mmCIF file of C-alpha atoms and ligand atoms in Angstrom:
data_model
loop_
_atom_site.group_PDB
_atom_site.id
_atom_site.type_symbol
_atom_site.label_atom_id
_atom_site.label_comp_id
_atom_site.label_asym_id
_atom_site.label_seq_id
_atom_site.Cartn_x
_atom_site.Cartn_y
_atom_site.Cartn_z
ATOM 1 C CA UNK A 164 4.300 -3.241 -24.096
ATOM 2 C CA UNK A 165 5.763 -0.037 -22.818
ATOM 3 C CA UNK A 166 9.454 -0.209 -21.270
ATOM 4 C CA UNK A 167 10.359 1.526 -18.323
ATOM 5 C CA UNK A 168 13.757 2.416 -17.152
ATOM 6 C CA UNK A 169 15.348 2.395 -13.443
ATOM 7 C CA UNK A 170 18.458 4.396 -13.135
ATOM 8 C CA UNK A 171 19.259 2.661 -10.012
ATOM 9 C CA UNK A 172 22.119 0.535 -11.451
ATOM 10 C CA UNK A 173 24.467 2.164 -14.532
ATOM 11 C CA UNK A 174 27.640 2.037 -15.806
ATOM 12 C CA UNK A 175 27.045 5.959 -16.088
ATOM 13 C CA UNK A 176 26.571 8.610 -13.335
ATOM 14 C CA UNK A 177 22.766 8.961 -12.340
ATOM 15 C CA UNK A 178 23.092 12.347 -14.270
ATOM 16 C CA UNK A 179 24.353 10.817 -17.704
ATOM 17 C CA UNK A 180 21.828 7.584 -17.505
ATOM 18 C CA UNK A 181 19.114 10.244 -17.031
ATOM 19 C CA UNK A 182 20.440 11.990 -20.094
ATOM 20 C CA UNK A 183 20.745 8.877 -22.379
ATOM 21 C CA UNK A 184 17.365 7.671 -21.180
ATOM 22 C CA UNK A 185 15.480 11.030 -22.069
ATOM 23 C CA UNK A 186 17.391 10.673 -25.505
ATOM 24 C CA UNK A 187 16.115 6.632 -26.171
ATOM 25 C CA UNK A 188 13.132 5.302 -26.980
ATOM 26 C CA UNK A 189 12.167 4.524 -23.158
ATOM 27 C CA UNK A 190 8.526 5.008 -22.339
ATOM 28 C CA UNK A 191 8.827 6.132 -18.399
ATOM 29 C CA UNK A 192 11.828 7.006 -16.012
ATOM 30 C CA UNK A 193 11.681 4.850 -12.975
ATOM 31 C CA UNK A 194 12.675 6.392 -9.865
ATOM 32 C CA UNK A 195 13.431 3.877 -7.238
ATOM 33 C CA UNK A 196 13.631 5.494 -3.680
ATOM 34 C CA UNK A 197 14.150 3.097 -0.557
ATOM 35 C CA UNK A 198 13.826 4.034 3.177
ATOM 36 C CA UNK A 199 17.178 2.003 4.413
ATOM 37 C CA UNK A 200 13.798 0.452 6.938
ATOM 38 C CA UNK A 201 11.599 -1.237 4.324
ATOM 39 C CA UNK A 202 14.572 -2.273 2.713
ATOM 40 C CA UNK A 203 18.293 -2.183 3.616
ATOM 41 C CA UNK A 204 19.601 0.091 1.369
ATOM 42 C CA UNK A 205 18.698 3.952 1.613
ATOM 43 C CA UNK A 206 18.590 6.508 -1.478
ATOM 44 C CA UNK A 207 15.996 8.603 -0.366
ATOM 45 C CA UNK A 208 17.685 12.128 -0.498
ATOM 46 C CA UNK A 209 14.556 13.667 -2.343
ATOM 47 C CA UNK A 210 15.880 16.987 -3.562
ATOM 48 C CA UNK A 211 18.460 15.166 -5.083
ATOM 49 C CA UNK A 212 16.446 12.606 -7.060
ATOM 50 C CA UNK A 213 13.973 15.472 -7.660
ATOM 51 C CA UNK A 214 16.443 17.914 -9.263
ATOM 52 C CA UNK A 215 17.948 14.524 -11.260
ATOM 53 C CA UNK A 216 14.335 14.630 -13.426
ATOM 54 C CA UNK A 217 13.410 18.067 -12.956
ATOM 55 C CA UNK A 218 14.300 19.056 -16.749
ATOM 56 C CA UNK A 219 13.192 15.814 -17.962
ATOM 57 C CA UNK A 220 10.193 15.533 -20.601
ATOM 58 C CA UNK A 221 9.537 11.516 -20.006
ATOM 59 C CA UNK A 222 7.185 10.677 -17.742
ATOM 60 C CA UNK A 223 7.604 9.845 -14.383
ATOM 61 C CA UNK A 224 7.119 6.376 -12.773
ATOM 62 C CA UNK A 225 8.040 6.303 -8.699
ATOM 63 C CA UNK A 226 8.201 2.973 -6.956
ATOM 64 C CA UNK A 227 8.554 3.920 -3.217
ATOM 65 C CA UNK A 228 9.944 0.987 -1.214
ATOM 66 C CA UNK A 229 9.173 2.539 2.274
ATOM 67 C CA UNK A 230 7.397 1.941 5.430
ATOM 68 C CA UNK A 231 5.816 5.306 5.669
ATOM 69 C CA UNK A 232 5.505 7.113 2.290
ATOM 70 C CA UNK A 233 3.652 10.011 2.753
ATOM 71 C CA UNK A 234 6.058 12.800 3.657
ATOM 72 C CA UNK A 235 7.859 11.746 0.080
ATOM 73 C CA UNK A 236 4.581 11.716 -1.804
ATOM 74 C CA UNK A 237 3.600 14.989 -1.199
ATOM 75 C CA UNK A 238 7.452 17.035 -1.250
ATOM 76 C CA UNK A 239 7.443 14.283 -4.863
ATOM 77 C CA UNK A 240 4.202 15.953 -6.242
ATOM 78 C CA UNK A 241 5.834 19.015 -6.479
ATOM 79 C CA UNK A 242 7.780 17.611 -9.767
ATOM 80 C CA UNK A 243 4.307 16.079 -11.243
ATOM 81 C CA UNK A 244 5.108 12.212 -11.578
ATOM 82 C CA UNK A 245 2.525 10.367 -14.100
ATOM 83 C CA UNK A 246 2.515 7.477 -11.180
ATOM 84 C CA UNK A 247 3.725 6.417 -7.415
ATOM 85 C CA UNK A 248 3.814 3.122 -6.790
ATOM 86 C CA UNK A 249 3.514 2.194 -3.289
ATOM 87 C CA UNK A 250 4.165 -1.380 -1.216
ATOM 88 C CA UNK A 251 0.991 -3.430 -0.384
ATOM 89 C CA UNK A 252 2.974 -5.084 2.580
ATOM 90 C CA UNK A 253 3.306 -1.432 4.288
ATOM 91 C CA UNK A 254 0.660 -0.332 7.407
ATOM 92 C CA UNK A 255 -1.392 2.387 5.854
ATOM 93 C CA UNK A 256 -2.275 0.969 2.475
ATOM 94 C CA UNK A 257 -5.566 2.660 1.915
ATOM 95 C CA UNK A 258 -4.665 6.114 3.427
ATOM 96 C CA UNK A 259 -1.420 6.207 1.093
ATOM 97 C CA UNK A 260 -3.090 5.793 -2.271
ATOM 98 C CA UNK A 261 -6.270 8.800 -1.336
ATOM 99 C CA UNK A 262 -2.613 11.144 -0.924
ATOM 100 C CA UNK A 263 -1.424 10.026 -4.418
ATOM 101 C CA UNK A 264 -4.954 10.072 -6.029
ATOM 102 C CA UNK A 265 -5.961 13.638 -3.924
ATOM 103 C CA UNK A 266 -2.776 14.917 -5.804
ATOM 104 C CA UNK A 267 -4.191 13.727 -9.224
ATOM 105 C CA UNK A 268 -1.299 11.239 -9.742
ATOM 106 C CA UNK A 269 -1.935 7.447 -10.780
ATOM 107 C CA UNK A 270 -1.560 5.256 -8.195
ATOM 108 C CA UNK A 271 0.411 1.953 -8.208
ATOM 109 C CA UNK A 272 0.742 -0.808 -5.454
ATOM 110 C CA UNK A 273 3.699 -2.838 -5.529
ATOM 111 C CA UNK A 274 3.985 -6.466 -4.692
ATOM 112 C CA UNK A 275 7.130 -8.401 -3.463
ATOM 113 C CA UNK A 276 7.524 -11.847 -4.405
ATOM 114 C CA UNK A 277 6.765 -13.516 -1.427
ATOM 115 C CA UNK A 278 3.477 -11.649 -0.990
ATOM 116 C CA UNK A 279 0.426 -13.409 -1.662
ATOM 117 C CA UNK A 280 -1.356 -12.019 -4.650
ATOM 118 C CA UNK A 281 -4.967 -11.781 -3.084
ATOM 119 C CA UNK A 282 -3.737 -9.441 -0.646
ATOM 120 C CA UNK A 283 -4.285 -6.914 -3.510
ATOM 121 C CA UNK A 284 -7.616 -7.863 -4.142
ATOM 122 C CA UNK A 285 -9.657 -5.202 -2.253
ATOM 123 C CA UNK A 286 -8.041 -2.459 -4.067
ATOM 124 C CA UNK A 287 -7.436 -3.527 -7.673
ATOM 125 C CA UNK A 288 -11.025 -2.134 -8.409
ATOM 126 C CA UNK A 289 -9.245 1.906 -7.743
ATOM 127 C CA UNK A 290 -5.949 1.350 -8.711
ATOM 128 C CA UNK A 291 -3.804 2.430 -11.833
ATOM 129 C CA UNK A 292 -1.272 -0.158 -12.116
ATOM 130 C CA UNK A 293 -0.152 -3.359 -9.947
ATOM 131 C CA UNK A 294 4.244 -3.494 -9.780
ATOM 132 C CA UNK A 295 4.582 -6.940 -9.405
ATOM 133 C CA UNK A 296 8.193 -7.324 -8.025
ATOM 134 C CA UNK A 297 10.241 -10.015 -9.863
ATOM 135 C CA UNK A 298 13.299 -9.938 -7.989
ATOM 136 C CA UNK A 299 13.478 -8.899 -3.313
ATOM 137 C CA UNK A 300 13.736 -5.045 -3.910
ATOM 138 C CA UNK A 301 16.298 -3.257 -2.657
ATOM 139 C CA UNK A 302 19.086 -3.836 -5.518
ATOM 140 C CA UNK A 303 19.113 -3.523 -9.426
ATOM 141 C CA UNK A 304 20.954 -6.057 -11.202
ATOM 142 C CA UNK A 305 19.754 -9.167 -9.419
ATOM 143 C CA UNK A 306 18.032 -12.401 -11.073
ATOM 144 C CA UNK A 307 14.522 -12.544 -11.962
ATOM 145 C CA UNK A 308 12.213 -15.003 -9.806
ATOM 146 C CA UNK A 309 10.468 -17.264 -11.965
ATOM 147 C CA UNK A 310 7.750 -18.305 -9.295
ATOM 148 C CA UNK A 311 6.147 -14.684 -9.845
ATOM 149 C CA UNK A 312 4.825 -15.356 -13.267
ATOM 150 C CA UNK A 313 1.403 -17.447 -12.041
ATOM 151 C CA UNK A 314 0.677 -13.768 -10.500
ATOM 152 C CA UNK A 315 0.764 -12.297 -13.506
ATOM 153 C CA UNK A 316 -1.446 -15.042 -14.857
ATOM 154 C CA UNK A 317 -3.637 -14.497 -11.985
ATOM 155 C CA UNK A 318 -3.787 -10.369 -12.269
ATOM 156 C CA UNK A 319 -4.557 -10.879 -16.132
ATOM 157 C CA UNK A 320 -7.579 -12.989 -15.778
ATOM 158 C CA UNK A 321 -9.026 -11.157 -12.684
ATOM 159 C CA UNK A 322 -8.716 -7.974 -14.598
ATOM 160 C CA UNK A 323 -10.590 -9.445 -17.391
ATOM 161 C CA UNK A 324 -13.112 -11.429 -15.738
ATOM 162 C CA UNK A 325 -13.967 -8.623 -13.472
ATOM 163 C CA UNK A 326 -13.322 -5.617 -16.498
ATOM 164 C CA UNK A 327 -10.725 -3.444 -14.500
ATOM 165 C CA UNK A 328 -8.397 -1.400 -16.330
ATOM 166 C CA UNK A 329 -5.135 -1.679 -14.076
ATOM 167 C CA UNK A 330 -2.024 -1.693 -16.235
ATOM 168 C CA UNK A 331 0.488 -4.975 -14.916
ATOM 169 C CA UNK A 332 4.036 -4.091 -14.360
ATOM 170 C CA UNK A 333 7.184 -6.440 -13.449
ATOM 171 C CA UNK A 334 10.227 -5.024 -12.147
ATOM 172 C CA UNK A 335 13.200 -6.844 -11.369
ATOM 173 C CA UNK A 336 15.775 -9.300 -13.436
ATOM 174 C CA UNK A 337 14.080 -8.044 -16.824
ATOM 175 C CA UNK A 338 16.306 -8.654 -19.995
ATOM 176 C CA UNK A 339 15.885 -10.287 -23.173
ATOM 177 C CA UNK A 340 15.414 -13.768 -21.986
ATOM 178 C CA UNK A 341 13.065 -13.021 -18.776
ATOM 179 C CA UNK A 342 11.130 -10.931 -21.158
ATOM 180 C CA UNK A 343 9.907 -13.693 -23.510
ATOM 181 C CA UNK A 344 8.418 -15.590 -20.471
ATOM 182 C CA UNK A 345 6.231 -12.579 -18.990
ATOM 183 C CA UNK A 346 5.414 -10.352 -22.335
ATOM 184 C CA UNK A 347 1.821 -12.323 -23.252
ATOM 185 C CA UNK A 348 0.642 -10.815 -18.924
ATOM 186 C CA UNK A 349 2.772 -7.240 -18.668
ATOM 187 C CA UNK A 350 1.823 -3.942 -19.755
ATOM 188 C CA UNK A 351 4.921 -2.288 -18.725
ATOM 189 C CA UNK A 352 8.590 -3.965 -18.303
ATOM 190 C CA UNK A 353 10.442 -1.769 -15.925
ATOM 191 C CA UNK A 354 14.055 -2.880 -16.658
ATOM 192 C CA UNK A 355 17.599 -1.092 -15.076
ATOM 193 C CA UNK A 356 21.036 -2.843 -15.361
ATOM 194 C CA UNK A 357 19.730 -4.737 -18.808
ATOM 195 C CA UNK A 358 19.595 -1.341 -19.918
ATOM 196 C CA UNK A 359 21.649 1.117 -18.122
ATOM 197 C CA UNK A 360 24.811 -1.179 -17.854
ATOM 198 C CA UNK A 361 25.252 -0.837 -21.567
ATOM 199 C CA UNK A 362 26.218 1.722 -23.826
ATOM 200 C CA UNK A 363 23.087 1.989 -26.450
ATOM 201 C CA UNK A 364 20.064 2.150 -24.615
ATOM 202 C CA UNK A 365 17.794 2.024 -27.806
ATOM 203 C CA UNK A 366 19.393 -1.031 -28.585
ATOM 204 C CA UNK A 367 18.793 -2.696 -25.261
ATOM 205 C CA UNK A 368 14.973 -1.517 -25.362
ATOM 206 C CA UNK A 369 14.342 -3.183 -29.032
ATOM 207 C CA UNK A 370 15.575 -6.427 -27.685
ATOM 208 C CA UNK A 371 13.303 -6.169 -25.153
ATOM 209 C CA UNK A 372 10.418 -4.847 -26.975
HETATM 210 C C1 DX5 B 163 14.659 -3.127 -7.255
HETATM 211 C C2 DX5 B 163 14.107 -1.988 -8.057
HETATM 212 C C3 DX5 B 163 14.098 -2.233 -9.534
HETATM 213 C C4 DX5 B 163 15.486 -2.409 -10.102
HETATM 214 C C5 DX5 B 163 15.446 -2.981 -11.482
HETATM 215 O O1 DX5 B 163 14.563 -2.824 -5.902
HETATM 216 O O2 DX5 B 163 12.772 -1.741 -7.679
HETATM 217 O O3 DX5 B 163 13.406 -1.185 -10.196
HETATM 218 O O4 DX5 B 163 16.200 -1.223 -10.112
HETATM 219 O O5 DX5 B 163 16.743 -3.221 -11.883
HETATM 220 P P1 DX5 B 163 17.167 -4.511 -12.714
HETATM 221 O O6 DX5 B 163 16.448 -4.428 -14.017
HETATM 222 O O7 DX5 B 163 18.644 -4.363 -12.828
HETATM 223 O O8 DX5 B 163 16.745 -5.718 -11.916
HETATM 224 ZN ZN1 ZN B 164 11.596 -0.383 -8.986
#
């Protein structure tokens, strides 16, 4: 399982946490950039995000939690993220992911808990990685929603029974407890406060891993 970190919620300044994360044993930086119309909250000053990772040598995971993505995905390519994740709830599913995959960048759709998982279904033949969303996004540091696990249940077998190669992510209320009931379905735990709310990072990761 590969660990992925969101700076969103840190005892340090975004700055530092991107510092100590290069420095750890984290697999991916998670950039979380909201809309303040998808979801309440709005962080989606790109050149400052942008300039946060520029010198960083991790790769790149962006989960965009916005109506209408595209503008960000292409001024975002500029700084060559690995993946962009994307919300299956939003209008223009289908036209979204051809901009990420046109750019040569992984694509990812996101799922909020109280989606219904087969609304993924027509599109996890050409997609990189499924986010499914363990907590309402919008805020790190909130509990994780135990009635998202029979997704990942469901996303495992599908994959198999159908041989795709998507990678399953959860992201939201990860820490060592939540962990143990989702590690046998996830690829990739993308985990913030757990992480970035303490002062050894490595530490915080080998719990989890
Ligand atoms: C929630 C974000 C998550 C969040 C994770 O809207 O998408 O990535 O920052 O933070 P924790 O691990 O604190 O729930
Ligand atoms: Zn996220």
């Amino acid at each position: 399982m590969e660990i992925a970190v969101s700076y969103l919620k840190s005892k340090y300044t975004p700055e530092e946490t991107i510092e100590k994360i290069e420095k750890s044993q984290a697999d991916f930086i998670h950039m979380d950039l909201m809309d303040g119309i998808f979801v309440k909250k709005k962080n989606d000053d790109l050149n400052y995000h942008m300039n946060l990772v520029r010198k960083a040598i991790k790769p790149l995971d962006i989960h965009l939690m916005m109506n209408d993505p595209k503008e960000a995905i292409e001024i975002l390519a500029k700084i060559k993220p690995k993946l962009i994740s994307i919300h299956i709830e939003i209008a223009s599913v289908e036209e979204n992911l051809n901009v990420i995959r046109d750019l040569k960048i992984e694509t990812g759709l996101a799922i909020n808990p109280e989606t219904k998982i087969e609304k993924l279904q027509p599109f996890l033949s050409k997609i990189d990685q499924v986010l499914v969303m363990s907590v309402h996004p919008g805020e790190g540091g909130q509990a994780f929603l135990e009635e998202v696990i029979p997704k990942l249940v469901w996303l495992k077998n599908y994959r198999e029974e159908n041989h795709l190669h998507y990678k399953i992510a959860i992201d939201g209320g990860i820490n060592d407890q939540t962990i143990q009931k989702v590690k046998s379905y996830v690829d990739v735990a993308i985990s913030g406060s757990y992480i970035c709310m303490n002062e050894d990072f490595d530490k915080q990761i080998a719990l989890l891993k």
